[in-house]
CSV table of C-alpha atoms (C1' of nucleotides) in Angstrom, one decimal:
chain,number,residue,atom,x,y,z
Y,1149,MET,CA,-121.1,-189.7,37.2
Y,1150,ASP,CA,-124.7,-189.4,36.7
Y,1151,ASP,CA,-126.1,-186.3,37.7
Y,1152,LYS,CA,-123.1,-185.3,39.6
Y,1153,GLU,CA,-124.5,-185.3,43.0
Y,1154,ARG,CA,-122.9,-182.4,44.6
Y,1155,SER,CA,-125.4,-183.4,47.2
Y,1156,ASP,CA,-123.2,-186.1,48.3
Y,1157,PRO,CA,-124.0,-186.9,51.9
Y,1158,GLY,CA,-120.4,-187.3,52.6
Y,1159,THR,CA,-120.2,-183.6,52.6
Y,1160,CYS,CA,-122.3,-183.4,55.6
Y,1161,PHE,CA,-120.5,-183.6,58.8
Y,1162,THR,CA,-121.1,-183.2,62.4
Y,1163,THR,CA,-119.6,-182.3,65.6
Y,1164,ASP,CA,-120.7,-183.2,69.0
Y,1165,SER,CA,-123.5,-180.8,69.2
Y,1166,SER,CA,-124.1,-179.4,65.9
Y,1167,TRP,CA,-124.4,-180.3,62.3
Y,1168,THR,CA,-123.0,-178.5,59.5
Y,1169,LEU,CA,-123.8,-179.1,56.0
Y,1170,GLY,CA,-121.0,-178.8,53.6
Y,1171,ASP,CA,-121.2,-176.6,50.7
Y,1172,ARG,CA,-124.1,-178.0,48.9
Y,1173,ASP,CA,-126.1,-176.6,46.2
Y,1174,ALA,CA,-129.4,-178.0,47.2
Y,1175,ALA,CA,-130.9,-176.2,44.3
Y,1176,ASP,CA,-129.8,-178.8,42.0
Y,1177,GLU,CA,-132.0,-181.5,40.8
Y,1178,SER,CA,-133.1,-183.4,43.7
Y,1179,VAL,CA,-131.2,-182.9,46.8
Y,1180,ASN,CA,-132.9,-181.7,49.9
Y,1181,PHE,CA,-132.0,-181.4,53.4
Y,1182,LEU,CA,-134.2,-182.0,56.1
Y,1183,PHE,CA,-132.8,-181.4,59.5
Y,1184,GLY,CA,-134.1,-183.1,62.4
Y,1185,GLY,CA,-133.9,-182.3,66.0
Y,1186,SER,CA,-137.0,-180.3,66.5
Y,1187,ASP,CA,-140.2,-182.0,67.1
Y,1188,ARG,CA,-141.3,-180.8,63.9
Y,1189,GLU,CA,-138.5,-182.2,62.0
Y,1190,SER,CA,-138.5,-185.4,63.9
Y,1191,SER,CA,-142.0,-185.8,62.9
Y,1192,ILE,CA,-141.1,-185.4,59.3
Y,1193,LEU,CA,-138.5,-188.1,59.7
Y,1194,SER,CA,-141.0,-190.2,61.4
Y,1195,GLN,CA,-143.1,-190.0,58.4
Y,1196,PHE,CA,-140.3,-191.4,56.4
Y,1197,GLY,CA,-140.4,-194.3,58.8
Y,1198,TRP,CA,-137.6,-193.3,61.0
Y,1199,ASN,CA,-137.5,-192.5,64.6
Y,1200,LEU,CA,-135.3,-189.8,65.8
Y,1201,HIS,CA,-134.4,-190.0,69.3
Y,1202,PRO,CA,-134.4,-186.5,70.6
Y,1203,GLU,CA,-131.6,-187.1,73.0
Y,1204,THR,CA,-129.3,-189.0,70.8
Y,1205,SER,CA,-129.9,-187.1,67.7
Y,1206,SER,CA,-128.4,-183.9,67.2
Y,1207,PHE,CA,-129.0,-181.5,64.4
Y,1208,ALA,CA,-127.9,-178.1,63.7
Y,1209,ASP,CA,-130.6,-175.7,63.6
Y,1210,HIS,CA,-129.2,-174.7,60.4
Y,1211,ASP,CA,-130.6,-172.4,58.0
Y,1212,ARG,CA,-133.7,-174.3,57.3
Y,1213,SER,CA,-135.0,-171.8,54.9
Y,1214,ASP,CA,-132.6,-173.2,52.5
Y,1215,LEU,CA,-134.2,-176.6,52.7
Y,1216,ALA,CA,-135.1,-177.9,49.4
Y,1217,GLY,CA,-134.5,-181.1,47.5
Y,1218,ASN,CA,-134.8,-184.7,48.2
Y,1219,ILE,CA,-132.3,-185.7,50.8
Y,1220,SER,CA,-133.2,-185.5,54.3
Y,1221,TYR,CA,-130.7,-186.0,57.0
Y,1222,GLY,CA,-131.2,-187.5,60.3
Y,1223,LEU,CA,-129.0,-188.6,63.0
Y,1224,THR,CA,-129.5,-191.5,65.1
Y,1225,GLU,CA,-127.2,-193.3,67.3
Y,1226,SER,CA,-126.8,-197.0,67.2
Y,1227,SER,CA,-124.0,-199.1,68.3
Y,1228,THR,CA,-125.4,-202.2,67.0
Y,1229,GLY,CA,-126.2,-201.3,63.5
Y,1230,ALA,CA,-129.9,-201.4,63.7
Y,1231,LEU,CA,-131.9,-198.6,62.4
Y,1232,GLN,CA,-134.7,-197.3,64.4
Y,1233,GLN,CA,-137.6,-197.1,62.3
Y,1234,ALA,CA,-140.9,-195.7,63.1
Y,1235,ALA,CA,-144.0,-197.8,63.1
Y,1236,PRO,CA,-145.9,-198.1,59.9
Y,1237,THR,CA,-148.3,-195.4,59.6
Y,1238,THR,CA,-151.1,-195.0,57.3
Y,1239,THR,CA,-150.2,-191.5,57.0
Y,1240,ASN,CA,-146.8,-192.2,55.7
Y,1241,LEU,CA,-145.7,-190.1,52.9
Y,1242,ALA,CA,-146.6,-192.6,50.3
Y,1243,GLY,CA,-150.1,-192.4,51.3
Y,1244,SER,CA,-152.4,-194.8,49.6
Y,1245,ALA,CA,-149.9,-195.5,46.9
Y,1246,ASP,CA,-147.6,-197.0,49.4
Y,1247,VAL,CA,-149.7,-198.5,52.0
Y,1248,SER,CA,-147.6,-201.5,52.2
Y,1249,THR,CA,-144.2,-200.0,52.4
Y,1250,PRO,CA,-143.4,-198.2,55.5
Y,1251,ASN,CA,-139.9,-198.0,54.6
Y,1252,PRO,CA,-136.8,-196.1,55.2
Y,1253,SER,CA,-136.6,-194.8,51.8
Y,1254,VAL,CA,-138.4,-191.8,50.8
Y,1255,SER,CA,-141.9,-192.7,50.3
Y,1256,SER,CA,-142.5,-190.9,47.2
Y,1257,SER,CA,-144.6,-192.2,44.5
Y,1258,SER,CA,-144.7,-189.1,42.6
Y,1259,SER,CA,-141.1,-189.1,41.6
Y,1260,GLU,CA,-140.9,-192.8,41.5
Y,1261,ASP,CA,-139.8,-193.5,38.1
Y,1262,PRO,CA,-139.9,-197.1,37.0
Y,1263,THR,CA,-138.5,-196.4,33.7
Y,1264,GLU,CA,-135.4,-195.2,35.3
Y,1265,LYS,CA,-134.8,-198.3,37.0
Y,1266,SER,CA,-133.2,-200.1,34.2
Y,1267,THR,CA,-130.1,-200.0,36.2
Y,1268,GLY,CA,-131.7,-201.0,39.4
Y,1269,SER,CA,-133.4,-204.0,38.1
Y,1270,GLY,CA,-132.0,-206.6,40.4
Y,1271,GLY,CA,-132.1,-209.3,37.8
Y,1272,LYS,CA,-130.0,-208.1,35.1
Y,1273,PRO,CA,-131.8,-208.3,31.9
Y,1274,PRO,CA,-129.5,-210.4,29.8
Y,1275,GLU,CA,-130.4,-208.8,26.6
Y,1276,ILE,CA,-129.8,-205.2,27.2
Y,1277,PRO,CA,-127.4,-204.2,29.8
Y,1278,SER,CA,-128.9,-201.5,31.8
Y,1279,LYS,CA,-126.0,-199.3,31.6
Y,1280,LEU,CA,-126.2,-199.5,27.9
Y,1281,VAL,CA,-129.8,-198.7,28.0
Y,1282,ARG,CA,-129.3,-195.4,29.7
Y,1283,LYS,CA,-126.1,-195.0,27.9
Y,1284,LYS,CA,-127.3,-192.5,25.4
Y,1285,GLY,CA,-130.4,-190.7,25.4
Y,1286,GLN,CA,-132.1,-190.0,28.6
Y,1287,LYS,CA,-130.4,-188.7,31.5
Y,1288,ARG,CA,-130.6,-190.9,34.5
Y,1289,ILE,CA,-133.4,-189.8,36.7
Y,1290,ARG,CA,-132.7,-189.8,40.3
Y,1291,GLN,CA,-135.2,-191.0,42.7
Y,1292,PRO,CA,-135.7,-189.1,45.8
Y,1293,ARG,CA,-133.2,-189.9,48.4
Y,1294,PHE,CA,-133.3,-190.0,52.1
Y,1295,ALA,CA,-130.1,-189.9,54.0
Y,1296,PHE,CA,-129.3,-189.9,57.6
Y,1297,MET,CA,-126.4,-190.3,59.8
Y,1298,THR,CA,-126.1,-192.8,62.5
Y,1299,LYS,CA,-123.5,-193.2,65.1
Y,1300,SER,CA,-122.6,-196.8,64.7
Y,1301,GLU,CA,-119.7,-199.0,64.6
Y,1302,VAL,CA,-121.0,-201.1,61.9
Y,1303,ASP,CA,-121.4,-199.7,58.4
Y,1304,HIS,CA,-124.3,-201.6,57.1
Y,1305,LEU,CA,-127.2,-200.9,59.4
Y,1306,GLU,CA,-129.9,-203.4,59.7
Y,1307,ASP,CA,-133.1,-202.0,58.6
Y,1308,GLY,CA,-135.3,-205.0,57.9
Y,1309,TYR,CA,-134.7,-205.3,54.3
Y,1310,ARG,CA,-132.3,-207.5,52.5
Y,1311,TRP,CA,-129.6,-205.8,50.6
Y,1312,ARG,CA,-127.1,-207.0,48.1
Y,1313,LYS,CA,-123.9,-205.2,47.8
Y,1314,TYR,CA,-123.1,-204.4,44.2
Y,1315,GLY,CA,-120.2,-202.1,44.5
Y,1316,GLN,CA,-117.8,-200.3,46.6
Y,1317,LYS,CA,-115.9,-197.2,45.8
Y,1318,ALA,CA,-113.3,-195.1,47.4
Y,1319,VAL,CA,-114.7,-191.6,47.6
Y,1320,LYS,CA,-112.8,-188.4,47.3
Y,1321,ASN,CA,-111.9,-186.6,50.4
Y,1322,SER,CA,-112.8,-189.5,52.5
Y,1323,PRO,CA,-110.6,-192.3,53.8
Y,1324,PHE,CA,-113.6,-194.5,53.9
Y,1325,PRO,CA,-115.0,-196.3,51.0
Y,1326,ARG,CA,-118.6,-196.0,50.0
Y,1327,SER,CA,-120.6,-199.2,49.6
Y,1328,TYR,CA,-123.5,-199.6,47.2
Y,1329,TYR,CA,-126.4,-201.8,48.0
Y,1330,ARG,CA,-129.5,-202.9,46.2
Y,1331,CYS,CA,-132.6,-204.4,47.6
Y,1332,THR,CA,-132.6,-208.1,46.9
Y,1333,ASN,CA,-136.2,-208.1,45.9
Y,1334,SER,CA,-136.0,-208.3,42.2
Y,1335,LYS,CA,-138.9,-206.0,41.7
Y,1336,CYS,CA,-137.6,-203.5,44.1
Y,1337,THR,CA,-135.4,-200.8,42.8
Y,1338,VAL,CA,-134.3,-199.3,46.1
Y,1339,LYS,CA,-130.7,-198.7,46.5
Y,1340,LYS,CA,-128.7,-197.4,49.3
Y,1341,ARG,CA,-125.2,-196.1,49.8
Y,1342,VAL,CA,-123.3,-196.5,53.0
Y,1343,GLU,CA,-120.3,-194.6,53.9
Y,1344,ARG,CA,-118.6,-193.3,57.0
Y,1345,SER,CA,-118.3,-189.7,57.6
Y,1346,SER,CA,-114.8,-188.5,56.9
Y,1347,GLU,CA,-115.2,-186.0,59.7
Y,1348,ASP,CA,-116.4,-188.4,62.3
Y,1349,SER,CA,-115.6,-192.0,61.6
Y,1350,THR,CA,-118.2,-193.1,64.2
Y,1351,VAL,CA,-120.9,-191.7,62.0
Y,1352,VAL,CA,-122.3,-193.8,59.3
Y,1353,ILE,CA,-124.1,-192.0,56.5
Y,1354,THR,CA,-126.8,-194.1,54.9
Y,1355,THR,CA,-128.5,-192.8,51.8
Y,1356,TYR,CA,-131.6,-194.5,50.5
Y,1357,GLU,CA,-132.8,-194.0,47.0
Y,1358,GLY,CA,-136.1,-195.1,45.8
Y,1359,GLN,CA,-139.0,-196.7,47.3
Y,1360,HIS,CA,-139.6,-200.3,48.4
Y,1361,CYS,CA,-142.4,-201.9,46.6
Y,1362,HIS,CA,-142.7,-204.7,49.2
Y,1363,HIS,CA,-142.7,-205.3,52.8
Y,1364,THR,CA,-139.7,-205.9,54.8
Y,1365,VAL,CA,-138.4,-209.4,54.3
Y,1366,GLY,CA,-137.5,-210.0,57.8
Y,1367,PHE,CA,-134.0,-210.4,58.7
Y,1368,PRO,CA,-131.5,-211.7,56.3
Y,1369,ARG,CA,-129.8,-215.0,56.7
Y,1370,GLY,CA,-131.7,-216.8,59.2
Y,1371,GLY,CA,-133.7,-213.9,60.3
Y,1372,VAL,CA,-137.2,-214.4,61.1
Y,1373,LEU,CA,-140.0,-212.0,61.2
Y,1374,ASN,CA,-143.2,-212.6,59.6
Y,1375,HIS,CA,-143.3,-209.0,58.7
Y,1376,GLU,CA,-146.8,-209.3,57.5
Y,1377,ALA,CA,-147.9,-210.3,60.9
Y,1378,ALA,CA,-145.7,-207.7,62.5
Y,1379,PHE,CA,-147.0,-205.2,60.2
Y,1380,SER,CA,-150.6,-206.0,60.8
Y,1381,GLY,CA,-149.9,-206.0,64.4
Y,1382,HIS,CA,-148.5,-202.5,64.1
Y,1383,LEU,CA,-145.1,-203.5,65.1
Y,1384,SER,CA,-142.5,-201.9,63.2
Y,1385,PRO,CA,-142.0,-204.1,60.3
Y,1386,ALA,CA,-138.7,-202.8,59.2
Y,1387,ILE,CA,-137.2,-202.3,62.5
Y,1388,SER,CA,-134.4,-204.3,63.9
Y,1389,PRO,CA,-135.4,-207.1,66.2
Y,1390,TYR,CA,-133.2,-205.4,68.7
Y,1391,TYR,CA,-134.6,-202.9,70.8
Y,1392,TYR,CA,-132.3,-200.2,72.0
Y,1393,PRO,CA,-133.8,-198.4,74.9
Y,1394,GLY,CA,-131.3,-195.7,74.8
Y,1395,ILE,CA,-132.4,-194.9,71.4
Y,1396,HIS,CA,-135.9,-195.6,71.4
Y,1397,MET,CA,-137.0,-194.3,74.7
Y,1398,PRO,CA,-137.0,-190.6,74.9
Y,1399,GLN,CA,-137.2,-190.6,78.7
Y,1400,GLU,CA,-134.1,-192.7,79.0
Y,1401,SER,CA,-130.7,-191.4,78.2
Y,1402,PRO,CA,-128.6,-193.8,76.3
Y,1403,SER,CA,-126.4,-195.4,78.8
Y,1404,PRO,CA,-122.9,-196.2,77.9
Y,1405,ALA,CA,-123.7,-199.8,78.4
Y,1406,SER,CA,-126.5,-199.8,76.0
Y,1407,MET,CA,-124.4,-198.0,73.5
Y,1408,THR,CA,-121.6,-200.4,73.6
Y,1409,GLN,CA,-123.1,-203.7,74.3
Y,1410,SER,CA,-122.9,-204.7,70.7
Y,1411,HIS,CA,-120.7,-203.6,68.0
Y,1412,HIS,CA,-121.8,-205.7,65.2
Y,1413,VAL,CA,-124.9,-206.7,63.5
Y,1414,THR,CA,-126.1,-209.9,64.7
Y,1415,GLN,CA,-128.5,-211.5,62.3
Y,1416,GLU,CA,-130.1,-213.8,64.7
Y,1417,PRO,CA,-132.7,-212.1,66.7
Y,1418,ARG,CA,-132.2,-212.9,70.3
Y,1419,GLU,CA,-135.5,-211.9,71.4
Y,1420,PRO,CA,-138.8,-211.0,69.9
Y,1421,PRO,CA,-139.0,-207.5,68.8
Y,1422,ILE,CA,-141.1,-206.4,71.6
Y,1423,LEU,CA,-141.4,-202.9,70.8
Y,1424,PRO,CA,-143.2,-200.2,72.6
Y,1425,ASP,CA,-145.2,-197.9,70.5
Y,1426,PRO,CA,-142.5,-197.4,68.0
Y,1427,THR,CA,-143.5,-193.9,67.4
Y,1428,PRO,CA,-142.7,-192.1,70.6
Y,1429,LEU,CA,-142.4,-189.1,68.5
Y,1430,ARG,CA,-145.4,-187.3,67.6
Y,1431,MET,CA,-146.6,-188.4,64.3
Y,1432,PRO,CA,-147.6,-185.7,62.1
Y,1433,THR,CA,-150.9,-186.0,60.5
Y,1434,ASP,CA,-151.2,-183.0,58.5
Y,1435,ASP,CA,-149.9,-182.6,55.0
Y,1436,GLY,CA,-149.3,-179.1,55.7
Y,1437,LEU,CA,-146.3,-180.0,57.7
Y,1438,LEU,CA,-144.9,-182.0,55.0
Y,1439,GLY,CA,-145.8,-179.5,52.5
Y,1440,ASP,CA,-143.8,-177.2,54.5
Y,1441,ILE,CA,-140.6,-179.1,54.2
Y,1442,VAL,CA,-140.9,-182.0,52.1
Y,1443,PRO,CA,-141.3,-181.2,48.5
Y,1444,PRO,CA,-144.2,-182.6,46.6
Y,1445,GLY,CA,-141.9,-184.9,44.7
Y,1446,MET,CA,-141.2,-186.8,47.9
Y,1447,ARG,CA,-144.7,-187.4,48.7
Y,1448,SER,CA,-147.4,-189.4,47.4
Y,1449,ARG,CA,-150.0,-188.0,45.2
X,1422,DC,C1',-125.1,-225.4,45.0
X,1423,DG,C1',-127.4,-221.1,45.5
X,1424,DT,C1',-126.5,-216.6,47.2
X,1425,DT,C1',-123.7,-212.8,48.5
X,1426,DT,C1',-119.4,-210.3,48.4
X,1427,DT,C1',-115.3,-208.6,46.2
X,1428,DT,C1',-113.1,-206.0,42.9
X,1429,DG,C1',-111.4,-204.3,38.6
X,1430,DA,C1',-113.3,-202.4,34.5
X,1431,DC,C1',-116.4,-199.6,32.3
X,1432,DC,C1',-119.4,-195.7,31.6
X,1433,DA,C1',-121.6,-191.1,32.1
X,1434,DG,C1',-121.5,-186.4,33.7
X,1435,DC,C1',-119.1,-182.4,34.9
X,1436,DG,C1',-115.4,-179.0,35.1
X,1437,DC,C1',-111.5,-177.2,33.1
R,246,DG,C1',-111.3,-183.1,24.3
R,247,DC,C1',-109.4,-184.7,28.5
R,248,DG,C1',-109.2,-186.0,33.1
R,249,DC,C1',-111.6,-186.7,37.3
R,250,DT,C1',-115.1,-188.8,40.0
R,251,DG,C1',-119.1,-191.4,41.2
R,252,DG,C1',-122.1,-195.2,40.1
R,253,DT,C1',-122.7,-199.7,38.0
R,254,DC,C1',-121.6,-204.1,35.9
R,255,DA,C1',-120.1,-208.6,36.0
R,256,DA,C1',-116.9,-212.4,36.6
R,257,DA,C1',-114.7,-214.7,40.2
R,258,DA,C1',-114.3,-215.8,44.9
R,259,DA,C1',-116.2,-216.6,49.2
R,260,DC,C1',-119.7,-218.2,52.1
R,261,DG,C1',-123.4,-220.9,54.2
DNA sequence: CGTTTTTGACCAGCGC
DNA sequence: GCGCTGGTCAAAAACG
């Protein structure tokens, strides 16, 4: 539908040690690929709020010269459905415009387009159905997207935000359906899609679109987390309360035990999110780095 | 009873 | 123009 995303993340697949991107015309509208794996790229991802564990993440050193667009791919490994997110950083992509939203979505205020969000408005405006609004006239404008792949047995990875599922669709060339989620915050227009890789069913592809305009809400359904406090305390506000050493600690290889201890998302935090410096990865501080890979549209102005 | 999920229908964009 | 596909809506069901 819309802008025909040939950039569908589902076309990205992986093998044990390498990633290959499917035929993808990244030149179109807003799809970019950002490979992780190298310190440099990990840093980039970190700026998006995600940690990339160097040992559990594998990326092809694919033709990076082709990188362009708005989707970045990362691979993390999680058996519990919790996403590893980097600590909030004042140098996140959103910069001053997004000081309060260290979030998994692309922190891009430049391409943030409130007007587009007629569809995304969580509370459906009774008078004018959003889809009718965009029906004729303007083309739907896609917000920058950030996708990554996670080895996980659960589809919907916990990321600290609350999501409401609003659709599910079978996708072509994939035995797995794609689920569509919207941030439950009525003012937040962030959406995300979750699907399993058709190539590797253990890999969950999560695509975020948009930018949160709020802090994390803690953990849904009984979850705690005074994220404000956590945030101010420089704990990862959007990180799962579960800490996965195998994922988070570069010096520690993911033990089979740690990778299989849990196969479902438990909403109840069992222990306080005592996190080490959630940014074991070097945090980039220069715009030059971003400017190198991340297009201006993905960054704050 | 409020919130979330499910699911069929609808719509838009694209290729042929 | 038609069919295909992806994305969204919205009513009903399920859940807590």
